[in-house]
CSV table of C-alpha atoms in Angstrom, one decimal:
chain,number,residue,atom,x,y,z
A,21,UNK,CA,80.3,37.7,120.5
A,22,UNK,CA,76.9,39.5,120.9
A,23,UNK,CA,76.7,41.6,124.5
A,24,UNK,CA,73.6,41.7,126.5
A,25,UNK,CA,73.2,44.4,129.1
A,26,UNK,CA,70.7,42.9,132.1
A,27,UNK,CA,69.1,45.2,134.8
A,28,UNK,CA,67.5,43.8,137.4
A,29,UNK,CA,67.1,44.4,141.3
A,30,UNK,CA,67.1,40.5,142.1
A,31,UNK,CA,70.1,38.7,142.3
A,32,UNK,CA,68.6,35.7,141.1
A,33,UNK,CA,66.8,36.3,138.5
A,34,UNK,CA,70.3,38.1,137.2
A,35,UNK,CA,72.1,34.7,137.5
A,36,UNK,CA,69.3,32.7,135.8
A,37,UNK,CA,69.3,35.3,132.7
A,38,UNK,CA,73.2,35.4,132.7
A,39,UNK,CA,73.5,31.3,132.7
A,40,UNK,CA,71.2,31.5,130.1
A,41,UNK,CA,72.5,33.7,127.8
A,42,UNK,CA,75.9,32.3,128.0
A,43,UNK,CA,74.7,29.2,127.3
A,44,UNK,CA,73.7,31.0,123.8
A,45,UNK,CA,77.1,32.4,123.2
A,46,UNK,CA,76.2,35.7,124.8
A,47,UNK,CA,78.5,37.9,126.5
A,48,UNK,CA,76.6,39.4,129.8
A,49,UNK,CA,77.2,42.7,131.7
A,50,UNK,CA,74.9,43.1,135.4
A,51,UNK,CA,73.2,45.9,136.8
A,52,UNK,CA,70.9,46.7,139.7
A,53,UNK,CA,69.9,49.8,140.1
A,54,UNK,CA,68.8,52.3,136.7
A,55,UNK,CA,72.2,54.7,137.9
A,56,UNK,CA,74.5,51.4,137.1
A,57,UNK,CA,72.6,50.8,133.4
A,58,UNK,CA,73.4,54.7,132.4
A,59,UNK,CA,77.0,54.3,133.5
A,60,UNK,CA,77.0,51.2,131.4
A,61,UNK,CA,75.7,52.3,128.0
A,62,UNK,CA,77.9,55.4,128.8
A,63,UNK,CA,81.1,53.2,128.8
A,64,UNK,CA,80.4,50.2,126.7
A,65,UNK,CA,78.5,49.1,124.0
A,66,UNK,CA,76.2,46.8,123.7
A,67,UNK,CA,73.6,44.6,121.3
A,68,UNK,CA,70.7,44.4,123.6
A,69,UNK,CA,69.5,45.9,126.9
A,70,UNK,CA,67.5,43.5,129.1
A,71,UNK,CA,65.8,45.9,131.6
A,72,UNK,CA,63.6,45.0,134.8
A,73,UNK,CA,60.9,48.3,134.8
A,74,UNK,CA,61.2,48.0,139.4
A,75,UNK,CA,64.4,48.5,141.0
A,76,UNK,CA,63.0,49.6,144.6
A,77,UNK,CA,61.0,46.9,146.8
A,78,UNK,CA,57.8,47.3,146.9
A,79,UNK,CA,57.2,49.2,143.6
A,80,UNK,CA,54.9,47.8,140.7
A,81,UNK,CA,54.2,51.2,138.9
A,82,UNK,CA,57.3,50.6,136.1
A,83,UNK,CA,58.2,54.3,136.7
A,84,UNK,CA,62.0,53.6,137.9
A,85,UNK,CA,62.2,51.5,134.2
A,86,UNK,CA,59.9,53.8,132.1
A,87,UNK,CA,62.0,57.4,133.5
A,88,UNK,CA,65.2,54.9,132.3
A,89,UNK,CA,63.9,54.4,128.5
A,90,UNK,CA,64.5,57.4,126.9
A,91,UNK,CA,67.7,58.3,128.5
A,92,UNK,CA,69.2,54.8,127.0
A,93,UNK,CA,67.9,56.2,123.8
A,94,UNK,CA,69.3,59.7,124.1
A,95,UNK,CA,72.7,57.3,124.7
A,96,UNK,CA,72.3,55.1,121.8
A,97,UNK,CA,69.5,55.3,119.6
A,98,UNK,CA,70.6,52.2,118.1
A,99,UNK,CA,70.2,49.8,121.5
A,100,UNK,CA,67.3,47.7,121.5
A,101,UNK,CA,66.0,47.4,125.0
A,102,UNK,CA,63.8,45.1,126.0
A,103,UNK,CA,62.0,45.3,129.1
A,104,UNK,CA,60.7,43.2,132.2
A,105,UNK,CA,58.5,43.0,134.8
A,106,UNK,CA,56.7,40.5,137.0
A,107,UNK,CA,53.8,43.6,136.9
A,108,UNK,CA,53.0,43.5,133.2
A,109,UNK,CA,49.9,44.9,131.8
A,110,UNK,CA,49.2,46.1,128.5
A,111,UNK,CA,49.3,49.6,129.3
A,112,UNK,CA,52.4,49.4,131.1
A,113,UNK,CA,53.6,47.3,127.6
A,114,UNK,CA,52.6,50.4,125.6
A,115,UNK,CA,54.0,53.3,127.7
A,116,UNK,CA,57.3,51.1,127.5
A,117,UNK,CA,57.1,51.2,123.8
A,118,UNK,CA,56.1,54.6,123.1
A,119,UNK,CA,59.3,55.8,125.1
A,120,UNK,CA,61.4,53.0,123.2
A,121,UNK,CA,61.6,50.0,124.6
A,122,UNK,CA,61.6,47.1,121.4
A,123,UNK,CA,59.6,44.6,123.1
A,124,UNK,CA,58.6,43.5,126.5
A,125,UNK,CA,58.9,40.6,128.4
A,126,UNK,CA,56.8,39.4,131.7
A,127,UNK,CA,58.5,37.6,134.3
A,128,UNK,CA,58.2,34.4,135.1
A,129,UNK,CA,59.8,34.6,131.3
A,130,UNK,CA,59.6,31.8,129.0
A,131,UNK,CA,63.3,30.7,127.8
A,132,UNK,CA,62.6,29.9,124.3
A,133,UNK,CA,60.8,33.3,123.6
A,134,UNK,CA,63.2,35.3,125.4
A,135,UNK,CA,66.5,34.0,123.5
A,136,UNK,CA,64.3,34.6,120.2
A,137,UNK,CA,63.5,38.2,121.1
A,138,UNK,CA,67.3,39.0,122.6
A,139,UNK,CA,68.3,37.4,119.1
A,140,UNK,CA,66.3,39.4,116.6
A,141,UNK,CA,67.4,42.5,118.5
A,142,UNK,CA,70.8,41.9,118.8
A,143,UNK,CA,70.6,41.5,115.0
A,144,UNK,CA,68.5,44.4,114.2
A,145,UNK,CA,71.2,46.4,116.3
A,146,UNK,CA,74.2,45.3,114.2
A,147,UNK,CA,72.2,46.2,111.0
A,148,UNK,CA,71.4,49.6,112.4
A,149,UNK,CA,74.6,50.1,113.4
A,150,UNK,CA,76.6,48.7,110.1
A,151,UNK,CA,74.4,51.0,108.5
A,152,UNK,CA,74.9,54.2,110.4
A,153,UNK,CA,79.0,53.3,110.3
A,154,UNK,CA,78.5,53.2,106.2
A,155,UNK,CA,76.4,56.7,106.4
A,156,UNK,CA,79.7,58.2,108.2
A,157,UNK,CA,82.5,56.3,106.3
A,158,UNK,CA,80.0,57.8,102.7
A,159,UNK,CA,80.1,61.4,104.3
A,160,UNK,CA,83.8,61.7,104.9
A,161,UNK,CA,84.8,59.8,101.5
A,162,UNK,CA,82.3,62.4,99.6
A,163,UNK,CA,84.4,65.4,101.0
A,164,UNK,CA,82.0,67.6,100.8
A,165,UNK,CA,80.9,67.8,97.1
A,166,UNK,CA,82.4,69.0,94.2
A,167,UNK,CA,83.5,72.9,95.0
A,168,UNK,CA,82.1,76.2,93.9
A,169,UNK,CA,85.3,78.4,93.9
A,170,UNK,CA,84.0,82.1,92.5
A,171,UNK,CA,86.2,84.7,92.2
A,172,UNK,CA,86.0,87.1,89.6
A,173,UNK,CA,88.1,90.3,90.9
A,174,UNK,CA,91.3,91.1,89.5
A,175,UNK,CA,92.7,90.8,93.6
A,176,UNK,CA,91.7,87.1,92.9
A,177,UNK,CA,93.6,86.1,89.5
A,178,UNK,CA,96.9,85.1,91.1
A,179,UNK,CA,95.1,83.0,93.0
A,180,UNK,CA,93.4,81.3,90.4
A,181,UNK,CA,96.7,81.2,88.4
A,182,UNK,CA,98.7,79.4,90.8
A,183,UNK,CA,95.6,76.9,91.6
A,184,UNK,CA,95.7,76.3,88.1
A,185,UNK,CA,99.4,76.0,88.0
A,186,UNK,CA,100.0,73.5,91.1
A,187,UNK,CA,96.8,72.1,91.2
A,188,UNK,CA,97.4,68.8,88.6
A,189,UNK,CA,100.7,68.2,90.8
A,190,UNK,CA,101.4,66.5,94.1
A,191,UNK,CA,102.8,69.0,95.8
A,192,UNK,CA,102.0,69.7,99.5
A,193,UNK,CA,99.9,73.3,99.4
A,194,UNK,CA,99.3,75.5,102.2
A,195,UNK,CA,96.6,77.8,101.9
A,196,UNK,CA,96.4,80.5,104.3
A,197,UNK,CA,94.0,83.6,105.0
A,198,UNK,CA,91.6,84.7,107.7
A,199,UNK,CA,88.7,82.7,109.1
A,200,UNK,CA,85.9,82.2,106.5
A,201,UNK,CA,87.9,82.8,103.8
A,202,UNK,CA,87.2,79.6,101.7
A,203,UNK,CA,90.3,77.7,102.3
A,204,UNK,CA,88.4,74.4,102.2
A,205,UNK,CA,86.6,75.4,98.6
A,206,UNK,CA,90.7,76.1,97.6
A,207,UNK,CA,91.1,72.7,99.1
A,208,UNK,CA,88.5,70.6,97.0
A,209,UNK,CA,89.4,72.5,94.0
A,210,UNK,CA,92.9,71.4,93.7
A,211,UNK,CA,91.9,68.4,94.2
A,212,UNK,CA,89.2,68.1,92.1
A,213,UNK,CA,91.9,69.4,89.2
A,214,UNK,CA,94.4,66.8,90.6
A,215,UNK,CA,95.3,63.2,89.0
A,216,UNK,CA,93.8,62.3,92.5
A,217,UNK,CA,90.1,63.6,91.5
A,218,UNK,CA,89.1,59.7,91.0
A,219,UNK,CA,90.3,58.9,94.5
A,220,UNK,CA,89.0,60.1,98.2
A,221,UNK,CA,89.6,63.6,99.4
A,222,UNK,CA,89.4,63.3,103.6
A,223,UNK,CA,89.1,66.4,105.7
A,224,UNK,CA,90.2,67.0,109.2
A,225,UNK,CA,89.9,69.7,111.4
A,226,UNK,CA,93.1,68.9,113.4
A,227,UNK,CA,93.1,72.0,115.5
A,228,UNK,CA,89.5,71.0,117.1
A,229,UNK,CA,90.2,67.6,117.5
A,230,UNK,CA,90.1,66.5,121.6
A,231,UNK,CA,93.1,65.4,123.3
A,232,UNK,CA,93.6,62.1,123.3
A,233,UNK,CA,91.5,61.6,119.9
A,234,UNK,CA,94.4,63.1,117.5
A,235,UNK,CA,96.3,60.0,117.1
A,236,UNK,CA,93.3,57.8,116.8
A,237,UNK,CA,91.1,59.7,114.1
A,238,UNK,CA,94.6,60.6,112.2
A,239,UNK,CA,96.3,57.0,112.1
A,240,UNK,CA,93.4,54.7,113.3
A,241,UNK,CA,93.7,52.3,116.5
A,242,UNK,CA,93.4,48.7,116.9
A,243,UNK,CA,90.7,47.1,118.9
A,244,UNK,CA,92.0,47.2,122.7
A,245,UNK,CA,94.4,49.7,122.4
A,246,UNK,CA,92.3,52.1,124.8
A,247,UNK,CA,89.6,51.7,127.2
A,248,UNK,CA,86.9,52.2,124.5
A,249,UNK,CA,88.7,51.0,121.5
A,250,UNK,CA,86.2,48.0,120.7
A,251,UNK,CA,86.8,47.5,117.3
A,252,UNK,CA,89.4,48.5,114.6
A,253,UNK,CA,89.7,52.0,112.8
A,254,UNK,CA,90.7,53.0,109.9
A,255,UNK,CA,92.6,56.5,110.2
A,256,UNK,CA,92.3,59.4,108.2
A,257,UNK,CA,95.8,58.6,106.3
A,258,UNK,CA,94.7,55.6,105.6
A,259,UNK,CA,91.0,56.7,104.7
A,260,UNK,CA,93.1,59.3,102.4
A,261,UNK,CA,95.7,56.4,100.4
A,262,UNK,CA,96.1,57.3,96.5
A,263,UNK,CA,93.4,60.6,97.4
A,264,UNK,CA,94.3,63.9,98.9
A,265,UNK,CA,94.1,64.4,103.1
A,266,UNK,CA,92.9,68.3,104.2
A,267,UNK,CA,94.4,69.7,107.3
A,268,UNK,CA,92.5,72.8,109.0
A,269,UNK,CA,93.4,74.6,111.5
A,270,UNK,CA,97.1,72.8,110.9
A,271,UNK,CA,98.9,75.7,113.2
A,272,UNK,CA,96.8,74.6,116.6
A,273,UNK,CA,98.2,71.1,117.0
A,274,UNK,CA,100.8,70.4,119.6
A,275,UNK,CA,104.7,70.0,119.1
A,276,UNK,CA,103.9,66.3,120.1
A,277,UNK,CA,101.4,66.0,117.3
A,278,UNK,CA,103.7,68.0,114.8
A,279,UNK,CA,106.0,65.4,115.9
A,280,UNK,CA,104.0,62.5,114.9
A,281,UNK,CA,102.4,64.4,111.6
A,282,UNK,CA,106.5,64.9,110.9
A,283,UNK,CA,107.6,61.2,110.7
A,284,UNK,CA,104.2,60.5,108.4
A,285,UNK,CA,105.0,63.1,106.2
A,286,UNK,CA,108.7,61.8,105.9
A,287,UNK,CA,108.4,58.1,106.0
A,288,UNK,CA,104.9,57.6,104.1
A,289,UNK,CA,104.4,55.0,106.9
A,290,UNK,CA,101.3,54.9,109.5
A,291,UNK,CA,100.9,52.9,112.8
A,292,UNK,CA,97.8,52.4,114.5
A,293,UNK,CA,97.2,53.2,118.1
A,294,UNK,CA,98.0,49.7,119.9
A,295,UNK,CA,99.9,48.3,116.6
A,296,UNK,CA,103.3,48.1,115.5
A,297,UNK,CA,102.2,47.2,112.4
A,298,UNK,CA,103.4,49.8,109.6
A,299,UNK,CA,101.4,50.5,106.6
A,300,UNK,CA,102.6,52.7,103.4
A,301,UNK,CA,100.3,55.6,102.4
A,302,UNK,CA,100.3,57.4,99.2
A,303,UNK,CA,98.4,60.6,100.4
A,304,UNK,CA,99.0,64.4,98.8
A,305,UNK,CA,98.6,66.4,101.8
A,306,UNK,CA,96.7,69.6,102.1
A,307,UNK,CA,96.7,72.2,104.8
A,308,UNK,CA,95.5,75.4,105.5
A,309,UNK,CA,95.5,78.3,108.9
A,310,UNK,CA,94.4,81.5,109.8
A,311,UNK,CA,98.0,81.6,111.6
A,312,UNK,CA,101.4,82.9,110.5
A,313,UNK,CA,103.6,80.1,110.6
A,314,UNK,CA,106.7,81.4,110.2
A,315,UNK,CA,106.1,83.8,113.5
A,316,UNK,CA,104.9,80.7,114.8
A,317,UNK,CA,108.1,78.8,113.9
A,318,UNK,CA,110.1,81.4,115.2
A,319,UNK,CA,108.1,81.6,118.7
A,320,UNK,CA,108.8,78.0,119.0
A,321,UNK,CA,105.6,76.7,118.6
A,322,UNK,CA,105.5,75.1,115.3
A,323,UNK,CA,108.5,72.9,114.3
A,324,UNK,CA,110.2,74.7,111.2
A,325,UNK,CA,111.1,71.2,109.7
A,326,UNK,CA,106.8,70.4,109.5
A,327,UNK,CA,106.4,73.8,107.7
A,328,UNK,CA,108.7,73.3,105.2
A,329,UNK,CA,106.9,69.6,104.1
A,330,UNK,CA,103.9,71.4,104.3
A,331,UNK,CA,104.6,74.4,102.6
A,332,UNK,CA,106.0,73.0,99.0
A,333,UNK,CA,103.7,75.9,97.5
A,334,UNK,CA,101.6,78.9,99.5
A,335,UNK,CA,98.5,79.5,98.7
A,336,UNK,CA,96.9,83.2,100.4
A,337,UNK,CA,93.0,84.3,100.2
A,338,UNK,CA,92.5,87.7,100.6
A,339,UNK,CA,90.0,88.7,102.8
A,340,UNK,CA,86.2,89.8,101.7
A,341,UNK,CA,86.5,92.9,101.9
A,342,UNK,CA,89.5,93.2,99.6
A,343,UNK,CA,87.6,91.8,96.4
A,344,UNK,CA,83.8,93.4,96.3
A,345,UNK,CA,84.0,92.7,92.9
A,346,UNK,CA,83.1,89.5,93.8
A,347,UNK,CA,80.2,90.0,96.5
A,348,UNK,CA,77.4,90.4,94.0
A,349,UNK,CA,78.5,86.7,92.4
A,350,UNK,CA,78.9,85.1,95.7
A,351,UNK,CA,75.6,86.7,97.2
A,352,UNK,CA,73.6,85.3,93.9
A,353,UNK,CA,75.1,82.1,94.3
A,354,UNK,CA,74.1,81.7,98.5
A,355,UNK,CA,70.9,82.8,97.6
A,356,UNK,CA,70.2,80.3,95.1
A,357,UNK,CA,71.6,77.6,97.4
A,358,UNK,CA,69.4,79.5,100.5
A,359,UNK,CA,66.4,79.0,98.0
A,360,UNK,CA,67.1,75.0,97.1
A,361,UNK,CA,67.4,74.6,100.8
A,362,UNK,CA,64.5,76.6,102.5
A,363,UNK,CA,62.2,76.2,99.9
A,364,UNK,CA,61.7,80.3,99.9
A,365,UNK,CA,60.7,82.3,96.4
A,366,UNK,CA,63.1,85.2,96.3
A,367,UNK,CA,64.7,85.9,93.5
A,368,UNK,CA,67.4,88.8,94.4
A,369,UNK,CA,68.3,91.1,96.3
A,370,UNK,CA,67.2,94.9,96.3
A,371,UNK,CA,69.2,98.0,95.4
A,372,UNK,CA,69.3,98.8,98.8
A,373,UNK,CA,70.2,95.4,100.1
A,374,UNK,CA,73.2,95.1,97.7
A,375,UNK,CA,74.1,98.4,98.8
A,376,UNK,CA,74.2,97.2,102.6
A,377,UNK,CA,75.9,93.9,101.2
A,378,UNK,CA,78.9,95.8,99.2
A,379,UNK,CA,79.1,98.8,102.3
A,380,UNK,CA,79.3,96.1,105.2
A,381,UNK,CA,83.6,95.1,106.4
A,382,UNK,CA,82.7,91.6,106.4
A,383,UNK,CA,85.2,90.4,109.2
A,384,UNK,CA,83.6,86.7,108.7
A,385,UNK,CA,84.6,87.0,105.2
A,386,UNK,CA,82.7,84.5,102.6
A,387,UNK,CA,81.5,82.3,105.3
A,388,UNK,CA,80.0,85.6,107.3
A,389,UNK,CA,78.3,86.5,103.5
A,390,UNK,CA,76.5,83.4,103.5
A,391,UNK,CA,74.6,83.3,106.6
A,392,UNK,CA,73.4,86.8,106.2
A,393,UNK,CA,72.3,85.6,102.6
A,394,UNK,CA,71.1,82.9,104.4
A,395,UNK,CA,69.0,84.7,107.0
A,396,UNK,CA,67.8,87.1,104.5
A,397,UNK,CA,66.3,84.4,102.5
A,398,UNK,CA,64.6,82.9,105.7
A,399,UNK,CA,63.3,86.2,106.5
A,400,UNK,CA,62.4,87.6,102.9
A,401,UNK,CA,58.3,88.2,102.4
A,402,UNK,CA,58.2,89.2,98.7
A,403,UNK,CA,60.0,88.5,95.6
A,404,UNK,CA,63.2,90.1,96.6
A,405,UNK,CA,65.7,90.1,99.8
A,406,UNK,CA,65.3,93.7,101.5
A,407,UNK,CA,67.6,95.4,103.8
A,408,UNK,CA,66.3,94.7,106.9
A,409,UNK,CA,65.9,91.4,105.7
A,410,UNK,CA,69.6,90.6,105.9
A,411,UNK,CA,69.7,92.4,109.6
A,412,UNK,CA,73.3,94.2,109.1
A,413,UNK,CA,73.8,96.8,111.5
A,414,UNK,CA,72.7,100.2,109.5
A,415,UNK,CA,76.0,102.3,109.1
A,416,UNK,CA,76.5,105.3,111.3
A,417,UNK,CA,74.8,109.0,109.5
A,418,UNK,CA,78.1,111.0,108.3
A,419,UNK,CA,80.3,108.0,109.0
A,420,UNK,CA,83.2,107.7,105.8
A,421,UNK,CA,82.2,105.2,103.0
A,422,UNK,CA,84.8,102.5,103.0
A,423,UNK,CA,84.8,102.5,99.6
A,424,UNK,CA,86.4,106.2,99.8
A,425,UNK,CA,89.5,105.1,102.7
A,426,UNK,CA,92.7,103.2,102.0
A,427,UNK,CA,93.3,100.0,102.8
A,428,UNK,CA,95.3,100.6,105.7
A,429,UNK,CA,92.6,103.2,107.0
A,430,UNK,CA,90.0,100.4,106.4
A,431,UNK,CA,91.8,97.8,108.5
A,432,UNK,CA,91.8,100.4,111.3
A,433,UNK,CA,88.8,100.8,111.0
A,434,UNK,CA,88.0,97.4,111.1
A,435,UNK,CA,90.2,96.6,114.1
A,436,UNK,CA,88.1,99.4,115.9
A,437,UNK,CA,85.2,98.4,115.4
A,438,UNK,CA,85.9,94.8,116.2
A,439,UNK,CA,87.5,95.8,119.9
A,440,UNK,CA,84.6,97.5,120.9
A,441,UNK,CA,82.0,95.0,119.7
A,442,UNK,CA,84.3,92.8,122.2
A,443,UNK,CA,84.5,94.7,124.3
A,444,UNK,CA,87.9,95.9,124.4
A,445,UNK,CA,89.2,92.4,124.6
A,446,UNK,CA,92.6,91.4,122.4
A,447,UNK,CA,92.1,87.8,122.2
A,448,UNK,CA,88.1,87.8,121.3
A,449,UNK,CA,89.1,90.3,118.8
A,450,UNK,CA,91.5,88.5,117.2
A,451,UNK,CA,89.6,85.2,117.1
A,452,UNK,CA,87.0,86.8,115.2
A,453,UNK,CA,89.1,88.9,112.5
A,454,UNK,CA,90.9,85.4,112.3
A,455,UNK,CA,94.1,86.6,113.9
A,456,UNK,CA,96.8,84.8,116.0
A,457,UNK,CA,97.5,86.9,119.2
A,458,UNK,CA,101.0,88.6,118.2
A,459,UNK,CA,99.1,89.5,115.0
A,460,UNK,CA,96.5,91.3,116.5
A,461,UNK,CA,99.5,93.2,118.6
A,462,UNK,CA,101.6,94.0,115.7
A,463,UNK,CA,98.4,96.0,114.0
A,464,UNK,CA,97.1,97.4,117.1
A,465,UNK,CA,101.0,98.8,117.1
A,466,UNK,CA,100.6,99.8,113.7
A,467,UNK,CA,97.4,101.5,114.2
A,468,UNK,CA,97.9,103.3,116.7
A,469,UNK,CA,95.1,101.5,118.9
């Protein structure tokens, strides 16, 4: 049943417009003052808003209805309001318009224009909004695009071994290694190699999803089942059936939620929010952290039972800074994409620039590499990317090469650095070198720090 929002100051005219939209087959929501129509579109949704422009006596300027326009729009750009007003003029019509209003109506309305206008919008808002749903169901199903996995250092052949090994199986993988690594790219490439490659590949970042949203986005909900819920959806399981699901961040959901995840995993059966409805799902699941889940397991915050469905095969990516080999490849290819996407003419990068590219620690790893390719592309003004185009901090006169220290003096160093770009502060970091707390401990233990 279509839902029409009406706004108006005057009780009666609200009861005329609701008798005669019901009369229609509408479903009607009230208002009467512009405070009531924002909570409204907040909360609900709705095929057409029917807006007076005057909500305080003795006011004919439209301003109250013309400040409400584009805040309904920043709302819902897909609501079609119509507005109303016993004042009309056509340059009050216009400035309505021009801040989004679909059409305008002047009181005393006719009836048999007004349920033709409230009808053509209701049904220009369902097309917009069947369409926008498509758009989103299209992006998630795509999965991001085929991958670009490059790795050409030797530190990088077991990897590319045991992708090539597990990858036309359905084994549960878990790839781990520090933020930015390219856990995802590792993620569309098995798949990609998989019997599955014909089939969806759905990604999730479970760790960022809100409280309260987990269990909706993972298994779906049925309409009702939540104040909000005003339609079926389709989880990411489901989403997922004879295709391969991606967990991020896997290590930051809630013993709860691991619970849940758990009985999927075991059962191959979803349930809906609000349903008791079981479906079977045939999903290969892959999952990847920046976290060490056994010292998670044995701290008692991830359920050992999860890790071991999860963890069928282990996947690791070293950091950036352990395979160089592989910068220069990696640096072509983000410029080339940088180029595509800004529409910018350089062609390389210059001796220099490499230089500063193979010499920096890169503690955002590939994903770091790529928006300083990124920026140095933006910024370029010739034919090639300079050094002070990529804006990496210039290294310290007489401080050691890293090329020339050991690993273990490299990570120090790294660690260093890192605490006193944040200011001396553990947990910042170890969110940026991709670190769990009692990580970051152990090596600051090791180090001496």
């Amino acid at each position: 049943m279509p839902k029409v929002l009406i706004a108006d100051d005057q009780p009666d005219v609200l009861t005329a417009l609701r008798l005669l939209l019901k009369g229609e087959g509408y479903e009607t929501k009230t208002a009467v003052k512009p405070a009531q129509v924002i909570d409204s579109v907040s909360a609900d949704e709705f095929d057409v808003a029917l807006i007076d422009l005057n909500y305080t006596r003795d006011t004919t300027s439209g301003q109250e209805g013309l400040d409400l326009l584009p805040q309904l729009r920043a709302i819902d750009s897909t609501l079609p309001v119509v507005v109303m007003t016993a004042w009309g003029s056509v340059d009050l019509a216009v400035e309505a318009m021009r801040r989004g209003a679909r059409d305008f109506v002047q009181k005393p309305w006719d009836n048999t224009r007004l349920l033709s206008i409230v009808r053509a919008q209701a049904e220009l808002a369902r097309a917009l909004r069947s369409e926008r749903r498509l758009r989103v169901e299209n992006e998630i199903l795509r999965g991001g695009g085929l991958p670009t996995l490059i790795a050409e250092s030797a530190v990088m052949k077991p990897v590319l071994d045991m992708i090539a090994q597990v990858g036309p199986s359905d084994a549960n993988v878990l790839i781990t290694g520090e933020h930015g690594t390219g856990k995802e790219v590792v993620a569309q490439t098995l798949h990609q190699i998989s019997p599955r490659a014909g089939n969806a590949m759905i990604s999730v970042n479970v760790g960022g999803l809100a409280e309260g949203v987990f269990e909706s986005e993972i298994f779906g909900h049925t309409r009702g089942a939540f104040t909000g819920a005003a339609s079926d959806r389709i989880g990411r399981f489901e989403l997922a059936h004879r295709g391969t699901l991606f967990l991020d961040e896997i290590a930051n959901i809630t013993p709860d939620r691991q619970a849940r995840l758990l009985r999927v995993l075991e059962t191959g059966e979803v349930e809906r929010v609000g349903s008791s409805k079981t479906r079977k799902v045939d999903v290969r699941v892959l999952s990847a952290t920046n976290a060490d889940l056994r010292l998670e397991v044995e701290q008692g915050r991830f359920r050992e039972d999860l890790l071991f469905r999860l963890n069928m095969v282990e996947i690791h990516l070293p950091p950036l800074r352990e395979r160089p080999d592989d910068i220069p490849a990696l640096a072509a290819h983000f410029l080339e994409t940088a180029r595509s996407r800004y529409g910018k003419r350089p062609e390389g990068f210059e001796p220099a620039a490499m230089d500063s590219l193979l010499r920096h620690p890169w503690p955002g790893n590939v994903r770091e590499l790529n928006h300083v390719v990124q920026r140095g592309v933006l910024m370029a003004k010739g034919e090639q990317v300079t050094e002070a185009d990529l804006g990496l901090a210039a290294p310290v006169s007489g401080a050691p090469r890293l090329e020339d220290m050991s690993l273990e003096e490299v990570e120090r160093h790294l660690i260093k650095k890192t605490l006193e770009r944040c200011n001396g502060s553990v947990s910042d970091a170890a969110k940026e070198l991709g670190l769990s707390r009692s990580a970051m401990y152990r090596r600051l233990q090791k180090h001496g720090l």
